[in-house]
PDB file of C-alpha atoms in Angstrom:
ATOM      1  CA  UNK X   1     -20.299  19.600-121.426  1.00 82.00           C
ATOM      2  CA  UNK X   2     -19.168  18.108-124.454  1.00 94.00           C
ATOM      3  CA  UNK X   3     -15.192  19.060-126.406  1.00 95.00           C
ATOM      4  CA  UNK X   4     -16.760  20.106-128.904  1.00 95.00           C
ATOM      5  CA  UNK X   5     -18.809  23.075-127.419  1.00 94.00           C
ATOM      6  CA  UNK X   6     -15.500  23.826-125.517  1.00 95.00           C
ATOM      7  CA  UNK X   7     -14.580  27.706-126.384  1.00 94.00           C
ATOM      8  CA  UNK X   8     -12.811  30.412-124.843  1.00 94.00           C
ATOM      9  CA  UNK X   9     -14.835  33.186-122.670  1.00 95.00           C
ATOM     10  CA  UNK X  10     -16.027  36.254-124.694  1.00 93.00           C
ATOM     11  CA  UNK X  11     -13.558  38.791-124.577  1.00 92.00           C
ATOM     12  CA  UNK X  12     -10.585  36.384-124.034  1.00 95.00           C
ATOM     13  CA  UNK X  13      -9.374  36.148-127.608  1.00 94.00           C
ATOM     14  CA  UNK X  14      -9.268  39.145-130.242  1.00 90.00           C
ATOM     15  CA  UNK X  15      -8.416  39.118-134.146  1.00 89.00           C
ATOM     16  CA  UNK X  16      -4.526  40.671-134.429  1.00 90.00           C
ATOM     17  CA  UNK X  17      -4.063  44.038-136.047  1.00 91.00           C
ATOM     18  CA  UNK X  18      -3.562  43.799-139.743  1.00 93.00           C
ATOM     19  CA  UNK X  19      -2.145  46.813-140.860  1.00 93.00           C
ATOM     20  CA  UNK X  20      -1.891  48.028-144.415  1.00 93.00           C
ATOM     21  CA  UNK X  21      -4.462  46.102-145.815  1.00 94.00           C
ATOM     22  CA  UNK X  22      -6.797  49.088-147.213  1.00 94.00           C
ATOM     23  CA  UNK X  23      -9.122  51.891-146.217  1.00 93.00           C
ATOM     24  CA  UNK X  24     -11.687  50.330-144.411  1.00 92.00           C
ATOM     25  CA  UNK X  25      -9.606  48.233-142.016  1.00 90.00           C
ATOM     26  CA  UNK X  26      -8.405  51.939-140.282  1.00 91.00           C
ATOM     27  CA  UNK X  27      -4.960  51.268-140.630  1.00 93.00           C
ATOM     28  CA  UNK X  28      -4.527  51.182-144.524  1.00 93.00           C
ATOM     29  CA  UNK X  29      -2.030  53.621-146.276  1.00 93.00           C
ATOM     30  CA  UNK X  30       0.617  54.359-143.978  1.00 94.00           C
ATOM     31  CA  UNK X  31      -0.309  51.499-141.529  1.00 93.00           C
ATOM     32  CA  UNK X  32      -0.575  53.635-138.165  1.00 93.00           C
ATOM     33  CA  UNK X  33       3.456  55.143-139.244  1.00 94.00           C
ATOM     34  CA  UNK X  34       2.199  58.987-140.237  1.00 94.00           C
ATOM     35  CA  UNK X  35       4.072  60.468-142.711  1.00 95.00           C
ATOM     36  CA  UNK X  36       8.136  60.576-143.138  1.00 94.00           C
ATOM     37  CA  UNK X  37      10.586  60.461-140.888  1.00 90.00           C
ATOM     38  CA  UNK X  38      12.628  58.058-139.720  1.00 88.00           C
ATOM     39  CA  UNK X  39       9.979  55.904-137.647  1.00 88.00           C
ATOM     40  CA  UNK X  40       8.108  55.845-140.814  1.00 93.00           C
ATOM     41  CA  UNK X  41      10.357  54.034-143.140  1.00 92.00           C
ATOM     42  CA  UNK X  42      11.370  50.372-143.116  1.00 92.00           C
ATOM     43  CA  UNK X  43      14.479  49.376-141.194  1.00 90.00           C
ATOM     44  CA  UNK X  44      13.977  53.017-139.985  1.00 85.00           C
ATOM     45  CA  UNK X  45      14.858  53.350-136.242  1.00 84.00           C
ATOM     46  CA  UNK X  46      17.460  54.028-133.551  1.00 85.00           C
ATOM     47  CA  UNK X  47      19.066  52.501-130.891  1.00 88.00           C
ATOM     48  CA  UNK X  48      17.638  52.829-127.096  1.00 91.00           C
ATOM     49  CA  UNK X  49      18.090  55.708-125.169  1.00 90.00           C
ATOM     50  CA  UNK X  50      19.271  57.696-128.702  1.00 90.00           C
ATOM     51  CA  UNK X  51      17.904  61.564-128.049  1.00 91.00           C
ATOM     52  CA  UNK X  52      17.596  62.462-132.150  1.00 87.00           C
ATOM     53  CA  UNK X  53      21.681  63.611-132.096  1.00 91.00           C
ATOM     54  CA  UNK X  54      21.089  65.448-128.607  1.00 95.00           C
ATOM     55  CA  UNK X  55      23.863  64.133-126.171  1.00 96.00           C
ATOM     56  CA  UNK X  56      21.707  61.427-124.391  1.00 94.00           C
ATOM     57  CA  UNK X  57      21.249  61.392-120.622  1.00 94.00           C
ATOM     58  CA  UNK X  58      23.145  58.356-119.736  1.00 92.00           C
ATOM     59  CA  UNK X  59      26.066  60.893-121.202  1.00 94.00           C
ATOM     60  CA  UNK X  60      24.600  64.192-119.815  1.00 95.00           C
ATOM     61  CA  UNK X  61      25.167  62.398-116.362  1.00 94.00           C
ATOM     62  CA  UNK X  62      28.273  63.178-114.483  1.00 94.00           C
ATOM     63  CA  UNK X  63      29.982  59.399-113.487  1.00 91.00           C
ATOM     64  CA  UNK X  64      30.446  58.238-109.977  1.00 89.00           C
ATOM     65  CA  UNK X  65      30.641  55.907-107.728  1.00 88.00           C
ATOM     66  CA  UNK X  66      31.969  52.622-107.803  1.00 84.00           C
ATOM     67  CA  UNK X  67      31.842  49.030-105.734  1.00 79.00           C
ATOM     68  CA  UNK X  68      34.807  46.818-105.958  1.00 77.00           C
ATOM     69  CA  UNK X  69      34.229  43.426-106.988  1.00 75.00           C
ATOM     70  CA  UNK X  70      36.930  42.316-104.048  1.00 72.00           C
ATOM     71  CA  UNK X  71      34.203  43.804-101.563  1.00 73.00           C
ATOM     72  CA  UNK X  72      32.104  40.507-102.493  1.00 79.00           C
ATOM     73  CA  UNK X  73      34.263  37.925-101.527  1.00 86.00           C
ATOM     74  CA  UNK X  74      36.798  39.724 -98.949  1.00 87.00           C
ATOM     75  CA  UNK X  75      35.861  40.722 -95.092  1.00 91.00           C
ATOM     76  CA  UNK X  76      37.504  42.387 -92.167  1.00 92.00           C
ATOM     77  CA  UNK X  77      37.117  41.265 -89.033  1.00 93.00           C
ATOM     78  CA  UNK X  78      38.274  43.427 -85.962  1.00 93.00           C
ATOM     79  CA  UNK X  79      40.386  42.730 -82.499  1.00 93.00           C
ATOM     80  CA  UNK X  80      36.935  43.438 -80.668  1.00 92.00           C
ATOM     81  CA  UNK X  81      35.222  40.791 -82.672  1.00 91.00           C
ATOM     82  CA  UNK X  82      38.097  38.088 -81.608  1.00 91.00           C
ATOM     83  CA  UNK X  83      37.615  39.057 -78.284  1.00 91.00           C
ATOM     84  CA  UNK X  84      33.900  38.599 -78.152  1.00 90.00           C
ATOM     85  CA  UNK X  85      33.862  35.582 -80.346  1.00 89.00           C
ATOM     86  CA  UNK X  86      36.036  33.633 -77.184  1.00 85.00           C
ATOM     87  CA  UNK X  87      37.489  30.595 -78.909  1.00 88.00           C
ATOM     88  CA  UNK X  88      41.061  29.721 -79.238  1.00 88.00           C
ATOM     89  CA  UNK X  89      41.345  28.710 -82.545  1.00 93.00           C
ATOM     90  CA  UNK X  90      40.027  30.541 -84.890  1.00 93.00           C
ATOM     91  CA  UNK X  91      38.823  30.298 -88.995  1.00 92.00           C
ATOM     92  CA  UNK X  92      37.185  31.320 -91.883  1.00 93.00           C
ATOM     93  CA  UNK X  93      34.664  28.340 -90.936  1.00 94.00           C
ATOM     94  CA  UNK X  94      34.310  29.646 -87.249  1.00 93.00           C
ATOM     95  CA  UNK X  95      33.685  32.961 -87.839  1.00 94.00           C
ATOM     96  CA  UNK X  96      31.023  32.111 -91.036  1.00 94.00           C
ATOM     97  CA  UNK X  97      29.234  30.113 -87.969  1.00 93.00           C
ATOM     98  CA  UNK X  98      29.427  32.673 -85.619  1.00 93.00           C
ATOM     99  CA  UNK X  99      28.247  35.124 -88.411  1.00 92.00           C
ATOM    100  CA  UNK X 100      30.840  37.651 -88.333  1.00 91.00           C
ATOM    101  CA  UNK X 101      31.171  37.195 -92.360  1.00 91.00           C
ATOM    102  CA  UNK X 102      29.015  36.364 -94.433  1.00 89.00           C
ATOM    103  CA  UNK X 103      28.547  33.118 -96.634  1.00 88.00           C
ATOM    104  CA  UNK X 104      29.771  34.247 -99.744  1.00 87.00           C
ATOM    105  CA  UNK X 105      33.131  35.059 -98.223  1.00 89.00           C
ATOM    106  CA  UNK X 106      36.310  33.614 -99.185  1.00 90.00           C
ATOM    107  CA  UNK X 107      38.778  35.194 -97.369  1.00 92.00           C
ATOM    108  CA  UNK X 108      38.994  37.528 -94.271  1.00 93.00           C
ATOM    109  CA  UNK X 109      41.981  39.421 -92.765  1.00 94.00           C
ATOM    110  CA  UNK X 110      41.644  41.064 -88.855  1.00 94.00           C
ATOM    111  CA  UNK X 111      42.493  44.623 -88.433  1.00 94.00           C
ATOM    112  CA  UNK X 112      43.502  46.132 -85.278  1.00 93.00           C
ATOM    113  CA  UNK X 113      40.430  48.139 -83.778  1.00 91.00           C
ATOM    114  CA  UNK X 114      39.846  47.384 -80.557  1.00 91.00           C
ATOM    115  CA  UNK X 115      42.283  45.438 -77.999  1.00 90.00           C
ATOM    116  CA  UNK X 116      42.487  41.918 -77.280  1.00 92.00           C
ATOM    117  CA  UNK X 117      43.002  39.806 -74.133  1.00 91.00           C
ATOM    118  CA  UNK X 118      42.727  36.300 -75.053  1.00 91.00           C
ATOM    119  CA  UNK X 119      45.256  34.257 -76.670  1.00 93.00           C
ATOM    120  CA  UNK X 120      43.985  33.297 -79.774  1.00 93.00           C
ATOM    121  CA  UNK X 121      45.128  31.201 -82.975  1.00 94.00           C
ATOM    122  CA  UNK X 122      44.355  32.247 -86.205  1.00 93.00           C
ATOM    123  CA  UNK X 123      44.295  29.592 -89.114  1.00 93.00           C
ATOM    124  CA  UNK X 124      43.753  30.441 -92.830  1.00 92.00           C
ATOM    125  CA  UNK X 125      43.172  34.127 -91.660  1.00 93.00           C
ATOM    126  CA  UNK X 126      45.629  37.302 -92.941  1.00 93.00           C
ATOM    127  CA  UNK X 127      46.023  39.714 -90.057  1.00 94.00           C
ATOM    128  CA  UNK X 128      47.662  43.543 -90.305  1.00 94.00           C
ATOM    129  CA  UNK X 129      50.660  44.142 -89.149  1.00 95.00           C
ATOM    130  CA  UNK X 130      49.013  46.580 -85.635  1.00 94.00           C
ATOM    131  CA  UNK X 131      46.390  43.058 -85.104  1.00 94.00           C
ATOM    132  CA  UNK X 132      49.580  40.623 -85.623  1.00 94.00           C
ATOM    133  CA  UNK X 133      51.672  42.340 -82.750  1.00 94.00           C
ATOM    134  CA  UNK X 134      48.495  42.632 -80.891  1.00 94.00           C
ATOM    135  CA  UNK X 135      47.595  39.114 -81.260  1.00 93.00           C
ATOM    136  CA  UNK X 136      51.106  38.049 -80.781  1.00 94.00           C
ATOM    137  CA  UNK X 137      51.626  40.161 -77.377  1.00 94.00           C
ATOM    138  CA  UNK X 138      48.919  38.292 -75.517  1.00 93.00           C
ATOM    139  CA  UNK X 139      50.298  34.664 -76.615  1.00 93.00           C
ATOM    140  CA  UNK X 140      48.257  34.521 -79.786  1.00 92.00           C
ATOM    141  CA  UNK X 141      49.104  33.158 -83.156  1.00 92.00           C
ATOM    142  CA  UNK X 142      48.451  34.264 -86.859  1.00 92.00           C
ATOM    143  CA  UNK X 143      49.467  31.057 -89.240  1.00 82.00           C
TER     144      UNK X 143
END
């Protein structure tokens, strides 16, 4: 095999469409545009999703739903999850390694669902006011 007899494989590479370049090439005249309208003229078209002046469907749609951005980066953590969890001091570290939040999470407050047994110290976590008294009644903490 020499470079010079180096070309691509049949098929692989095909001339580009010229259009408007006379009758014989099949796309002289109005260059594959038809005849009038907007789509036909130069500069001529619309924006996406535009229906001709019909309300479009992203309008037609009724709106709802909607995901807080605080969902992201906030977590709740319950009494029953302290409990199971068994350490004494707990935070936001400790419970990413235990996998009760995830690790996008920056900060995580405890809510009172479930009961609690175990004295337990809570560091750099917010805590309602039901899961502070909870907390607090067995000999816990929330700093």
């Amino acid at each position: 095999m020499q470079l010079n007899s180096i070309k691509p494989a049949d098929g692989a590479k095909h001339a580009k469409r010229r259009v408007g370049r006379g009758i014989g090439s099949g796309l002289g005249k109005t260059a594959g545009r038809g005849h009038k309208g907007q789509k036909s003229r130069a500069g001529g078209y619309h924006k996406v999703g535009f229906e001709g002046g019909q309300m479009p469907l992203q309008r037609r749609l009724p709106k709802r739903g909607f995901k807080s951005q605080q969902l992201r980066f906030n977590a709740e953590v319950t009494l029953t999850d302290l409990e199971q969890l068994g350490l004494g001091e707990v935070d936001l570290l400790a419970l990413k390694q235990a996998g009760l939040v995830g690790e996008m999470i920056k900060a995580v407050k405890v809510i009172q669902t479930g009961n609690i047994t175990k004295a337990v110290k809570l560091n750099g976590v917010r805590a309602s006011a039901g899961a502070k008294a909870a907390i607090e009644a067995v000999g816990g903490s929330v700093a």
